[in-house]
Structure formats: structure tokens, C-alpha cells
Amino acid sequence: MGSIEREQFDVLIIGASLSGICSLYHFREQFPSWNIKVLEAGSGVGGTWFWNRYPGARFDSESISYQFSWDKEFLQEWDWKETFAAQPDILKYIETLTDKHHLRDHMQFNTRIKSVHWQDNSRTWLLIDETGVKYQTRFFVSCMGVLSAPTPPAIPGIESFEGQAFHTASWPEDFVMSRDFSGKRIGVIGTGATGIQTITEIAKEPSIKSLTVFQRTPNWSAPLRNAKITKEQMKEMKAEYDAVLQQCASSATGFLHDPDPRKTMEVTHEERIAHWEKIYAQPGFAKWIGNFSDTYTDREANRLYSNFIADKIRQRVHDPEVAESLIPKNHGFGTRRVPLESGYFESYNQSNVHLVDLQKTPIDTVTPNGIRTADGKEHELDILVYATGFDAITGAFNSVEFHGKDNSPLIACSGVDDRDAYERAVWPDHRPYTYLGLMAPGMPNMFMVLGPHQSYGNIPRSIEYSALVVRDLLSYARENNYTFVEATRKAADEWTEHVIDSNKGQLSNEIDSWMTGVNSNVKGKMMRSVARYSGGSIEYRRRCQQCKENGWMGFTFA
Ligand code: NA7
């Protein structure tokens, strides 16, 4: 297709991620005569699980709770090997399911969209990829993901490094650790969920020369407790899938764990410790979600549990000074997304693993040979890994030139973009404004699956639900011959206010993290915002259902 051609679609989906796959499957079932296509920047399906191939990448949701429910036959066919599957297995699961349903027939890979413009005269969206190819579509569904725009660290001198450097989300293809890291001095910047997984795995590799971790903020982390799944266990689990899905549906987070309804101070000291020991010994997010119900809203409750976890860390790290550096002091347990680990803290007991506490000695500059810290020391490195996270939630939208009605930009930031653009932006300073997280006023015919203001929790559970709501909304439009759908300002005002209100009282609001919309590596992303719906997935579903039952109240059609 030449650059002046313009292919026409009924629905274009951006992203062959889990949300893109799920949306495509349901839309194709419902609208068999429609011309539907998925455009994907990568060379394969999988989104997060396609890009994040770093050593140690794996689920910290239970594998059996992190799969699509719509193909019951495939649920019985697919065998998970571990309680928390590793990235290669997860990608294989996604690829096998995609192939089983011939979904690749509707997918185009290696296509990165550069600009998206609403065209009022034809009531269509015009998308242009980075080679100049144009795509025109009636409806456009963003499945671009919440953690899909990687951010390398904004550190002086970073371009001067003469060794190999890469972000964890663009790990070199065909990488073999025992070959590519053999004899090397490796540096890792960042200790979020990704850093903690990959540091643990790199440290285990006997052939590395050394591993130096550059930690700006320690994160609370606790044992994953992964295990192999035997054939016999898998058979038993398969018989229980209905109950597993039911349990996810009845929990506010969509996970297999529920909070203990008691409050921390309602029980005796002995009962408290017994409960904490119990959840600490359980696999997965039990030690985060399965806690007393006030742990993330009551300061004292949170302090006590944080002390309990801090003592666990002290017991595992031999050097007391290193242990203290690894214990967060500026935020309580669970007020940021809790990374789960499998021997992370013990890594620091190895003589070839070094922690550089950037709160004591900040990075001065990256040099051709490594990293120089404020104490004048140069940490010499052959390989530098950026585990520095993502421009979360709004970042994928921000990486595209995005204009809606009246040519208004979707995102513009004060001090970065011009004043006029900023005043007309739908999401000024990355602050989302949506109705049910599904649409934004001024952006007609544009839907979001796993967009801002949706309840995340267990990601596939959220995706399945919102993909079905978008499908039903499109069905309603088709049945009534509507070619135009838009969220009203009134509905978006009320919903956005509700999202902000639901978030009040959470200790996590007081902490900078990707969940509160702060990223020092992204220009203009310095102010905290509310980008996730904290009212829980049960309440989210109730509100979507209510909207549907009331004739899609809050949307206008034409
Ligand atoms: P995160 O959780 O955003 O972690 C990024 C880490 O990188 C974090 O420790 C940051 O420190 C650190 N960072 C970022 N920029 C810098 C600079 N410039 N200098 C030093 N350190 C830096 O991203 P992840 O990829 O680990 O996890 C994202 C989510 O993916 C995760 O929660 C799961 O849901 C899956 P900071 O804390 O900002 O001081």
C-alpha cells in the first residue's frame, strides 16, 4: 500500500495486546460483516508479554486467574507449568490462543501509529503510521496498554555510555544470559517490580562478574512463593475453573485474594502477628490484598504492618546497613504496587552484588565507562539496564499526536506545550477526563479498553469486561444506524468526580508512583493525578450495567 492510499475500516484497534486480542475476538463474533483490523507496532502478539522479555519476567497474579474465560475449550486444553508463569510461557499461551482463533488474519504487525485525527466532515478517524500510510476508520478502539511507553532515565551523560545499554522493555532479541552476560559488569537502574524481578535473576547467573544496583527509592517487596504445577494438580485446577472465575468476579480487585474484613486494632497483638505470618507464608498477593481491611487507609495500621515486613527484610539481608537501605522509609507497605520476589533480598548477600543507595550518593553523571556518583566514585560497567518503568496510563496516548473534535489535543502539559494547546486539551497535564473510562468528550467514536479511569486489579478480568461493554455499545449504535457516539460532558464530569472521590482516604494518594501519575523522566508529569478507578471492579461493573440499562445514559448518538 502506497503512502497516499487510504484503507477504510469499520473498526480499527490499536495494539495486539491482551486487550486488543480480546476486543478483536468479541467484535469479530458480533460484527462478522465489518472490516476490523488490529494495528500493532511489534512484530508479534502479546503487548506487555511480547515486549517485556527481560530475565525474571513473570506473573505475580496466579496463572489460573490470568487467562481469558471466553474459550472454555482452551481453558481445558492449556496447561500452566507454574503457579506464577514465566514470560515465555505466557507469550506461548497468548500466541496459541491467537492462532486457534485465526485472529492474525485481522492483524497487521510492524505498524506504529504516529498520528490520530478526528475528521468532523466524514465522522471518521484518520490514523497515519510512521511510514506515512493512512487508515480511515469509523470506530477506533485504543488497546494501547497502561504500561507500554518505556521511559529511559533522564540522567546527564546517558548518551555517552560506551557499553551496551537497554531498557527492560526492549531487551535484546535471542538473548542468552550465560553467553551475553558472561564475565560482564552489569548495572541496573531501578528497583520497581521489573527491577526486582530482573536483579534477582541476573544475580543468580554464575557467569557474571558483578551486578551493581542503583536504587533511588526502595520498594516494599515480599515473597512470591512460586511452585511448579504437576499434571495431576493441573487436572484438579481445570475442574475448578468456574469457581476460580466466580471468586475473581466477587472480589473488588479481580484477584483470588480478599481483604480480611477485621480492622488491625480490633484484634490482639498475637492475633495480628498470626494473621500477618499466615498471609506472608501464602503465595502471591495474599500478603498485600489479604491484609486487615484498614491497612491502606489507616496510618497506624499501615505503620505496624510495614514494621512487620521490615523485620522480615532485616532477617534476610546479612549486612545491616544494606538491609536499612532496602527498607522503604518514605512510604508504607502497599501504598505503591507491591513487587513480589523470589530471593531478591538474598541477592545482596552475594559478594559480587552491590547496592548503590542513591539517596546517600545520587548519580552525578553517566560516563563512557559507567556511572559516577556524587561521592566521586565511578562504578565501571559493561552493560547498563534501565529498569526505570513507563510513562504509565496516559503515556501510550501521549506518544501519538492525538487530536479530536475542533482539532483539540488529547494531552498537553503546562510549561511543555503552547498555551492554546494546553487550554484546549482534553486531558491537561495528563489528568484523564472520561466517562466510565470508556470514552472522553471531544473524542467521538474512540473507545478505550484498559484505559484511564477503569478498575485495573487483575488485568484480564478488567479487559474482558470493558471489551464486552464496548462491543455492546457498538451493537447498540449499529442497531440504530448511528455512526456517531460521544460521551457527554455532564456524564464525564460526574464520572471523573466520582473517580477522584473514590480515591480519597487512600494512603497511596500521598505517594509518588506510576499509579499517582508522577514520572520524573517525562516532561510535564510532575503533578499527582487520579488515573485509576479505586471504587473496585464490582462497583465499576454495576455502573456500566446501569448505564446500559438506561439506554446508554451519558452517551449521545447521531
Ligand atoms: P516502576 O515501578 O515505575 O519502577 C521504576 C524504577 O526506576 C523505580 O525504582 C524508580 O525510582 C526508578 N527510576 C526511574 N527513573 C530513575 C532515575 N532517573 N534514576 C534512578 N532511578 C530511577 O516500573 P517497573 O517497570 O518496575 O514496574 C511497572 C509496573 O509493571 C509494575 O508495577 C507492575 O504492575 C508491572 P523511584 O521510585 O521513581 O525513585
XYZ file of C-alpha atoms and ligand atoms in Angstrom:
597
model
C 0.000 0.000 0.000
C 1.489 3.368 -1.056
C 1.601 6.378 1.221
C -1.287 8.225 -0.451
C -3.684 5.308 -0.253
C -6.221 5.233 2.474
C -7.708 1.944 3.602
C -11.244 2.143 5.062
C -12.329 0.274 8.182
C -15.362 -0.071 10.382
C -13.209 -0.636 13.462
C -9.500 -0.164 13.958
C -7.932 -1.498 17.135
C -4.509 -0.264 18.138
C -2.467 -2.907 19.932
C -2.353 -6.716 19.582
C -2.131 -6.835 23.351
C -4.396 -8.873 25.627
C -6.981 -6.082 25.309
C -6.589 -5.963 21.510
C -6.941 -9.739 21.181
C -9.981 -9.848 23.454
C -11.666 -6.912 21.673
C -10.969 -8.351 18.236
C -12.379 -11.734 19.211
C -15.649 -10.288 20.514
C -16.085 -7.676 17.762
C -15.488 -10.235 15.022
C -18.075 -12.553 16.579
C -20.628 -9.768 16.847
C -19.994 -7.918 13.580
C -18.916 -10.567 11.050
C -19.518 -8.303 8.061
C -17.448 -5.393 9.436
C -13.970 -4.634 8.258
C -11.993 -4.844 11.512
C -8.244 -4.652 11.861
C -5.654 -4.568 14.619
C -2.557 -2.448 14.018
C 0.426 -3.406 16.162
C 3.848 -1.758 16.499
C 5.621 -5.001 17.412
C 6.297 -7.980 15.187
C 4.031 -10.272 17.184
C 1.053 -10.503 19.540
C 1.150 -10.155 23.313
C 1.689 -6.460 24.181
C 3.309 -6.339 27.618
C 4.234 -10.009 27.334
C 5.708 -9.517 23.874
C 7.946 -6.591 24.834
C 8.967 -7.473 28.402
C 11.359 -10.357 27.769
C 13.850 -9.488 30.485
C 15.172 -12.376 32.588
C 12.846 -12.962 35.535
C 9.706 -11.536 33.875
C 6.715 -13.453 35.178
C 3.190 -13.128 36.562
C 2.585 -12.178 40.110
C -1.106 -12.899 39.623
C -1.909 -16.618 39.768
C -1.653 -18.093 36.252
C -5.095 -19.699 36.556
C -6.680 -16.317 37.258
C -4.890 -14.560 34.397
C -6.429 -16.148 31.327
C -9.381 -15.446 29.103
C -12.635 -17.078 30.110
C -14.374 -16.967 26.729
C -12.871 -20.115 25.257
C -13.886 -22.821 27.712
C -12.368 -25.495 25.481
C -8.988 -23.773 25.513
C -9.151 -23.415 29.288
C -9.223 -27.207 29.402
C -6.522 -27.590 26.736
C -3.924 -25.214 28.150
C -1.582 -26.438 30.911
C 0.201 -23.915 33.105
C 3.572 -25.132 34.355
C 3.905 -22.826 37.376
C 1.618 -21.102 39.872
C 3.046 -17.839 38.514
C 4.009 -18.415 34.889
C 7.184 -17.031 33.321
C 7.101 -14.699 30.290
C 7.972 -17.341 27.638
C 5.025 -19.490 28.778
C 2.674 -16.515 28.951
C 3.614 -15.453 25.425
C 3.117 -19.024 24.198
C -0.355 -19.053 25.786
C -1.275 -15.790 24.025
C 0.152 -16.921 20.671
C -1.570 -20.304 20.811
C -4.941 -18.758 21.610
C -4.498 -16.166 18.837
C -3.677 -18.876 16.313
C -6.501 -21.138 17.430
C -8.994 -18.381 16.571
C -7.183 -17.251 13.393
C -7.015 -13.757 14.835
C -3.800 -12.937 12.969
C -5.896 -12.730 9.760
C -7.123 -9.399 11.120
C -3.771 -8.147 12.401
C -1.051 -6.048 10.847
C 2.300 -6.015 12.617
C 5.309 -3.678 12.495
C 2.921 -0.742 12.188
C 3.491 2.070 14.635
C 0.825 4.763 14.565
C 2.227 8.254 14.640
C -0.884 10.426 14.465
C -4.615 10.118 15.087
C -7.039 12.827 13.923
C -10.813 13.145 14.123
C -12.393 14.291 10.849
C -15.652 16.044 11.513
C -16.917 16.132 7.919
C -16.832 12.348 7.478
C -17.213 11.456 11.171
C -14.232 9.173 10.945
C -10.770 8.897 12.450
C -7.674 9.205 10.297
C -4.622 7.346 11.545
C -1.193 7.662 9.982
C 1.659 5.263 10.682
C 5.319 6.228 10.834
C 5.872 5.307 7.170
C 3.060 7.655 6.102
C 0.388 5.033 5.361
C -3.130 6.301 6.123
C -6.019 4.360 7.666
C -9.541 5.714 7.895
C -12.000 4.193 10.314
C -15.498 4.787 11.644
C -14.693 3.492 15.125
C -11.345 3.402 16.810
C -10.522 1.316 19.889
C -7.405 2.020 21.888
C -5.868 -1.147 23.316
C -2.509 0.536 23.785
C -1.980 -0.584 27.362
C -1.273 1.146 30.644
C 2.420 0.287 30.916
C 3.577 0.337 27.320
C 5.569 3.546 26.839
C 9.010 2.790 28.359
C 10.933 5.680 29.883
C 14.727 5.605 29.957
C 16.113 7.639 32.855
C 16.694 11.332 32.294
C 20.279 11.314 33.601
C 23.073 13.600 32.341
C 25.639 11.913 30.121
C 23.442 8.931 29.302
C 24.288 9.142 25.589
C 27.992 8.946 26.336
C 27.965 5.392 27.744
C 30.132 3.210 25.508
C 28.940 -0.173 26.779
C 25.650 -1.820 25.887
C 22.540 -0.123 27.334
C 18.872 -1.028 27.049
C 15.511 -0.680 28.769
C 13.950 -3.828 30.244
C 11.025 -3.430 27.821
C 13.368 -3.636 24.819
C 15.598 -6.471 25.931
C 17.856 -7.730 23.082
C 16.299 -10.494 20.995
C 17.793 -14.002 21.159
C 19.413 -13.086 24.454
C 21.161 -15.896 26.342
C 22.246 -14.862 29.814
C 25.091 -17.374 30.220
C 26.572 -16.115 26.938
C 25.688 -12.424 26.793
C 26.309 -11.544 30.436
C 29.288 -13.868 30.938
C 32.214 -12.081 32.618
C 30.362 -8.745 32.429
C 29.936 -5.959 34.978
C 26.240 -5.200 34.876
C 24.467 -2.156 36.253
C 20.707 -1.945 36.837
C 18.946 1.386 37.472
C 15.522 0.992 39.091
C 14.022 -1.204 41.780
C 10.309 -1.391 40.907
C 8.546 -4.678 40.093
C 10.653 -5.075 36.945
C 13.976 -4.222 38.583
C 13.304 -6.594 41.489
C 12.472 -9.484 39.147
C 15.426 -8.985 36.844
C 18.020 -8.168 39.546
C 17.173 -11.462 41.285
C 17.549 -13.427 38.063
C 20.774 -11.715 36.925
C 22.327 -12.205 40.380
C 21.681 -15.959 40.117
C 23.710 -16.229 36.887
C 27.094 -17.702 37.929
C 28.991 -16.352 34.907
C 28.513 -12.612 35.574
C 31.423 -10.684 37.007
C 29.375 -8.256 39.083
C 25.954 -6.677 39.426
C 25.566 -3.116 40.707
C 22.063 -1.919 41.569
C 21.357 1.827 41.540
C 18.411 2.345 43.877
C 16.705 5.736 44.120
C 13.736 4.595 46.229
C 13.482 1.171 47.861
C 10.164 -0.607 47.324
C 8.360 -2.900 49.721
C 8.576 -6.395 48.360
C 7.626 -9.806 49.737
C 7.925 -13.453 48.658
C 6.034 -14.626 45.575
C 6.189 -18.310 46.624
C 6.037 -19.762 43.155
C 5.774 -23.517 42.605
C 5.676 -25.995 39.737
C 2.256 -27.335 38.801
C 2.144 -31.102 38.268
C -0.109 -32.690 35.632
C -2.318 -34.035 38.401
C -2.638 -30.613 40.070
C -3.424 -29.007 36.711
C -6.224 -31.503 36.155
C -7.723 -30.638 39.526
C -7.418 -26.910 38.832
C -9.171 -27.253 35.491
C -12.138 -28.851 37.217
C -12.358 -25.742 39.409
C -12.217 -23.015 36.748
C -15.809 -21.931 37.187
C -15.179 -21.402 40.889
C -11.905 -19.547 40.152
C -13.676 -17.134 37.799
C -16.506 -16.695 40.262
C -14.051 -15.878 43.021
C -12.334 -13.266 40.829
C -15.713 -11.773 39.902
C -16.703 -11.424 43.535
C -13.513 -9.650 44.612
C -13.076 -5.890 44.239
C -9.636 -6.327 42.677
C -10.456 -9.319 40.469
C -7.753 -11.384 42.170
C -8.086 -14.622 44.108
C -7.457 -12.750 47.363
C -9.817 -10.772 49.537
C -9.082 -8.434 52.453
C -9.739 -9.643 55.987
C -12.841 -7.638 56.992
C -11.451 -7.040 60.520
C -9.592 -3.851 61.364
C -5.989 -4.050 62.557
C -6.679 -2.791 66.094
C -9.793 -4.901 66.591
C -7.639 -7.947 67.239
C -5.000 -8.669 69.866
C -1.296 -8.279 69.160
C -0.948 -12.082 68.993
C -3.856 -12.419 66.539
C -2.387 -9.665 64.377
C 1.007 -11.312 64.172
C -0.603 -14.700 63.490
C -2.592 -13.236 60.595
C 0.435 -11.450 59.143
C 2.551 -14.613 59.402
C -0.228 -16.540 57.670
C -0.545 -14.167 54.702
C 3.228 -13.745 54.480
C 3.525 -17.513 54.032
C 0.882 -17.628 51.296
C 1.620 -17.294 47.567
C 1.017 -14.177 45.513
C -0.757 -11.007 46.557
C -2.219 -12.530 49.764
C 0.292 -10.502 51.795
C -0.894 -7.301 50.088
C -4.600 -7.751 49.430
C -5.366 -10.337 52.144
C -4.499 -7.943 54.942
C -6.778 -6.289 57.513
C -9.271 -4.030 55.748
C -7.838 -0.747 57.087
C -4.172 -1.405 56.237
C -4.068 1.070 53.342
C -6.258 3.783 54.840
C -5.212 3.858 58.496
C -1.766 5.300 59.124
C -1.083 3.383 62.346
C -2.299 0.072 60.901
C -0.043 0.596 57.924
C 2.927 1.515 60.118
C 2.599 -1.665 62.182
C 2.402 -3.937 59.141
C 5.309 -2.099 57.469
C 7.385 -2.746 60.624
C 6.491 -6.439 60.439
C 7.717 -6.636 56.821
C 10.809 -4.525 57.598
C 11.841 -7.108 60.200
C 11.485 -9.858 57.602
C 13.875 -7.932 55.340
C 16.363 -7.441 58.208
C 16.316 -11.197 58.822
C 17.194 -11.915 55.202
C 19.972 -9.410 54.482
C 23.300 -10.056 56.235
C 24.729 -6.517 56.122
C 22.574 -4.318 58.421
C 23.477 -1.148 56.516
C 22.374 -2.706 53.208
C 19.204 -4.003 54.886
C 18.324 -0.491 56.091
C 18.878 0.892 52.589
C 16.481 -1.735 51.209
C 13.699 -0.851 53.660
C 11.446 1.965 52.392
C 11.267 4.943 54.722
C 9.195 7.393 52.675
C 6.113 5.223 52.130
C 4.276 2.427 53.868
C 3.814 -1.135 52.667
C 1.294 -1.481 49.839
C 0.956 2.228 49.116
C 2.814 1.560 45.873
C 2.279 -1.501 43.706
C 3.968 -4.333 45.670
C 6.585 -6.222 43.647
C 6.753 -9.909 44.548
C 10.143 -11.581 44.696
C 11.877 -14.944 44.808
C 15.152 -14.404 46.642
C 15.608 -10.685 45.854
C 16.856 -9.716 49.299
C 19.287 -12.635 49.490
C 20.904 -11.417 46.235
C 22.571 -8.685 48.280
C 24.332 -11.308 50.418
C 26.455 -12.246 47.394
C 29.934 -10.726 47.255
C 29.508 -9.780 43.568
C 26.204 -7.883 44.071
C 26.487 -4.249 45.183
C 23.789 -1.785 46.195
C 24.327 1.890 45.485
C 21.878 3.835 47.622
C 21.194 6.930 45.504
C 19.638 8.695 48.482
C 23.092 8.718 50.071
C 25.128 9.128 46.881
C 22.979 10.338 43.955
C 24.049 9.746 40.370
C 26.193 12.593 39.166
C 26.538 11.550 35.549
C 26.752 8.589 33.224
C 30.290 8.359 31.819
C 31.626 6.387 28.828
C 32.732 3.688 31.318
C 29.846 3.561 33.754
C 28.165 5.732 36.355
C 29.749 8.392 38.544
C 28.016 9.082 41.856
C 28.118 12.247 43.961
C 30.928 10.836 46.168
C 33.176 10.966 43.081
C 33.255 7.200 42.652
C 32.996 5.792 39.125
C 31.155 2.455 39.002
C 32.617 0.781 35.928
C 30.110 -1.151 33.838
C 29.979 -3.151 30.606
C 26.189 -3.304 30.426
C 23.600 -0.862 31.757
C 19.997 -1.973 32.200
C 17.254 0.636 32.617
C 14.519 -0.878 34.795
C 13.105 2.622 35.015
C 9.471 1.929 34.225
C 6.931 3.530 31.981
C 5.083 6.709 31.163
C 2.127 4.953 32.749
C -1.560 5.011 31.831
C -1.605 8.143 29.651
C 1.863 7.585 28.135
C 0.774 5.444 25.179
C -1.704 8.166 24.200
C 0.966 10.799 24.648
C 3.352 9.014 22.314
C 0.899 9.620 19.440
C -0.091 13.004 18.003
C -3.718 12.829 19.075
C -6.385 15.365 18.057
C -10.142 15.143 18.492
C -13.034 17.477 17.660
C -12.068 21.071 16.748
C -8.521 19.766 16.393
C -8.167 19.799 20.197
C -5.234 17.793 21.515
C -5.952 14.869 23.823
C -2.975 15.678 26.078
C -0.968 18.878 26.567
C 1.170 19.964 29.502
C 1.704 23.369 31.011
C 5.271 24.567 30.536
C 5.810 21.997 27.765
C 3.147 22.680 25.127
C 1.891 26.046 23.909
C -0.743 27.814 25.949
C -3.521 27.475 23.376
C -2.987 23.701 23.080
C -2.902 23.402 26.854
C -6.174 25.291 27.286
C -7.959 23.157 24.701
C -6.512 19.797 25.815
C -8.977 17.105 26.866
C -6.502 15.724 29.419
C -4.411 18.753 30.516
C -1.247 17.745 32.380
C -2.075 14.045 31.830
C -5.182 14.327 34.003
C -7.751 11.967 32.445
C -11.309 13.126 31.929
C -13.561 10.252 30.857
C -16.938 8.642 31.144
C -16.573 5.174 32.687
C -13.018 5.166 31.375
C -14.537 4.116 28.057
C -14.744 7.416 26.177
C -13.640 11.035 26.555
C -15.796 14.018 25.492
C -14.382 15.610 22.355
C -13.095 12.234 21.195
C -16.165 10.733 19.478
C -16.161 7.124 18.222
C -12.957 6.490 20.203
C -13.193 3.796 22.863
C -10.708 2.576 25.402
C -10.220 -0.938 26.707
C -7.970 -0.780 29.780
C -7.924 2.986 29.522
C -7.515 5.518 32.325
C -10.304 5.537 34.950
C -11.015 1.827 34.633
C -10.528 -0.520 37.570
C -7.361 -2.470 36.880
C -6.631 -5.098 39.540
C -6.424 -8.391 37.716
C -5.828 -7.123 34.186
C -7.521 -9.832 32.040
C -10.625 -9.677 34.229
C -10.859 -5.896 33.633
C -10.137 -6.254 29.923
C -12.794 -8.905 29.378
C -15.423 -6.753 30.967
C -14.661 -3.459 29.221
C -14.228 -5.127 25.804
C -17.767 -6.506 26.190
C -19.174 -3.126 27.198
C -17.608 -1.521 24.114
C -18.974 -4.364 21.970
C -22.478 -3.810 23.354
C -22.248 -0.063 22.832
C -21.185 -0.621 19.213
C -24.065 -3.111 18.769
C -26.495 -0.514 20.008
C -25.065 2.032 17.554
C -25.315 -0.441 14.683
C -28.891 -1.497 15.511
C -29.953 2.147 15.462
C -27.900 3.123 12.421
C -25.845 5.545 14.460
C -22.468 6.465 13.069
C -21.515 8.809 15.889
C -21.116 8.143 19.623
C -19.740 10.584 22.169
C -19.647 10.813 25.956
C -21.466 13.909 27.242
C -19.613 16.483 29.325
C -22.136 16.082 32.123
C -21.552 12.320 32.322
C -17.773 12.770 32.150
C -17.868 15.481 34.835
C -19.819 13.225 37.187
C -17.759 10.104 36.500
C -14.417 11.914 36.799
C -15.516 13.451 40.084
C -16.602 10.010 41.308
C -13.196 8.533 40.349
C -11.426 11.284 42.293
C -13.775 10.882 45.290
C -13.338 7.088 45.404
C -9.631 7.594 45.700
C -9.832 9.843 48.745
C -8.513 8.473 52.019
C -6.103 6.008 50.392
C -2.568 6.334 51.757
C -1.296 5.599 48.232
C -2.532 9.060 47.183
C 0.201 10.646 49.262
C 2.995 8.818 47.452
C 4.630 9.463 44.094
C 4.432 6.422 41.842
C 3.301 5.422 38.375
C -0.127 4.857 39.951
C -0.377 8.500 41.046
C 0.809 9.763 37.666
C 4.258 11.068 38.601
C 7.288 10.303 36.434
C 10.482 12.339 36.729
C 11.609 11.090 33.306
C 8.604 12.552 31.457
C 8.354 16.281 30.835
C 5.242 17.743 32.443
C 4.390 14.635 34.501
C 5.252 16.043 37.891
C 1.786 16.572 39.358
C -0.143 13.768 41.035
C -3.371 12.786 39.295
C -6.055 10.151 39.678
C -5.814 7.879 36.674
C -7.161 4.617 38.108
C -10.628 3.879 39.420
C -10.362 2.720 43.044
C -14.055 2.039 43.563
C -13.457 -1.627 42.698
C -14.467 -3.766 39.760
C -17.828 -4.767 41.267
C -18.899 -1.130 41.503
C -17.431 -0.421 38.055
C -19.495 -3.220 36.531
C -22.594 -2.040 38.364
C -22.236 1.460 36.941
C -21.636 0.212 33.385
C -24.678 -2.067 33.669
C -26.797 0.800 34.959
C -25.673 2.975 32.031
C -26.591 0.234 29.560
C -29.980 -0.480 31.153
C -30.800 3.211 30.942
C -30.347 3.342 27.167
C -26.638 4.089 27.349
C -27.280 7.114 29.507
C -24.404 9.624 29.306
C -23.632 8.982 25.645
C -25.024 10.951 22.695
C -25.637 9.250 19.376
C -26.239 10.584 15.876
P 8.300 1.340 38.238
O 7.544 0.629 39.258
O 7.830 2.679 37.804
O 9.815 1.437 38.757
C 10.775 2.229 38.122
C 12.021 2.253 38.961
O 13.019 3.022 38.297
C 11.806 2.908 40.322
O 12.593 2.240 41.256
C 12.317 4.330 40.074
O 12.725 5.000 41.218
C 13.491 4.035 39.186
N 13.896 5.204 38.394
C 13.173 5.819 37.435
N 13.871 6.843 36.915
C 15.042 6.883 37.577
C 16.176 7.725 37.503
N 16.198 8.743 36.629
N 17.205 7.481 38.333
C 17.156 6.449 39.201
N 16.113 5.616 39.324
C 15.057 5.826 38.516
O 8.424 0.477 36.890
P 8.515 -1.098 36.731
O 8.814 -1.371 35.301
O 9.409 -1.683 37.730
O 7.072 -1.599 37.080
C 5.940 -1.067 36.429
C 4.785 -1.980 36.612
O 4.881 -3.034 35.638
C 4.684 -2.716 37.887
O 4.169 -2.013 38.929
C 3.842 -3.918 37.510
O 2.471 -3.591 37.550
C 4.267 -4.209 36.135
P 11.685 5.975 42.033
O 10.797 5.032 42.781
O 10.918 6.752 40.983
O 12.526 6.808 42.868
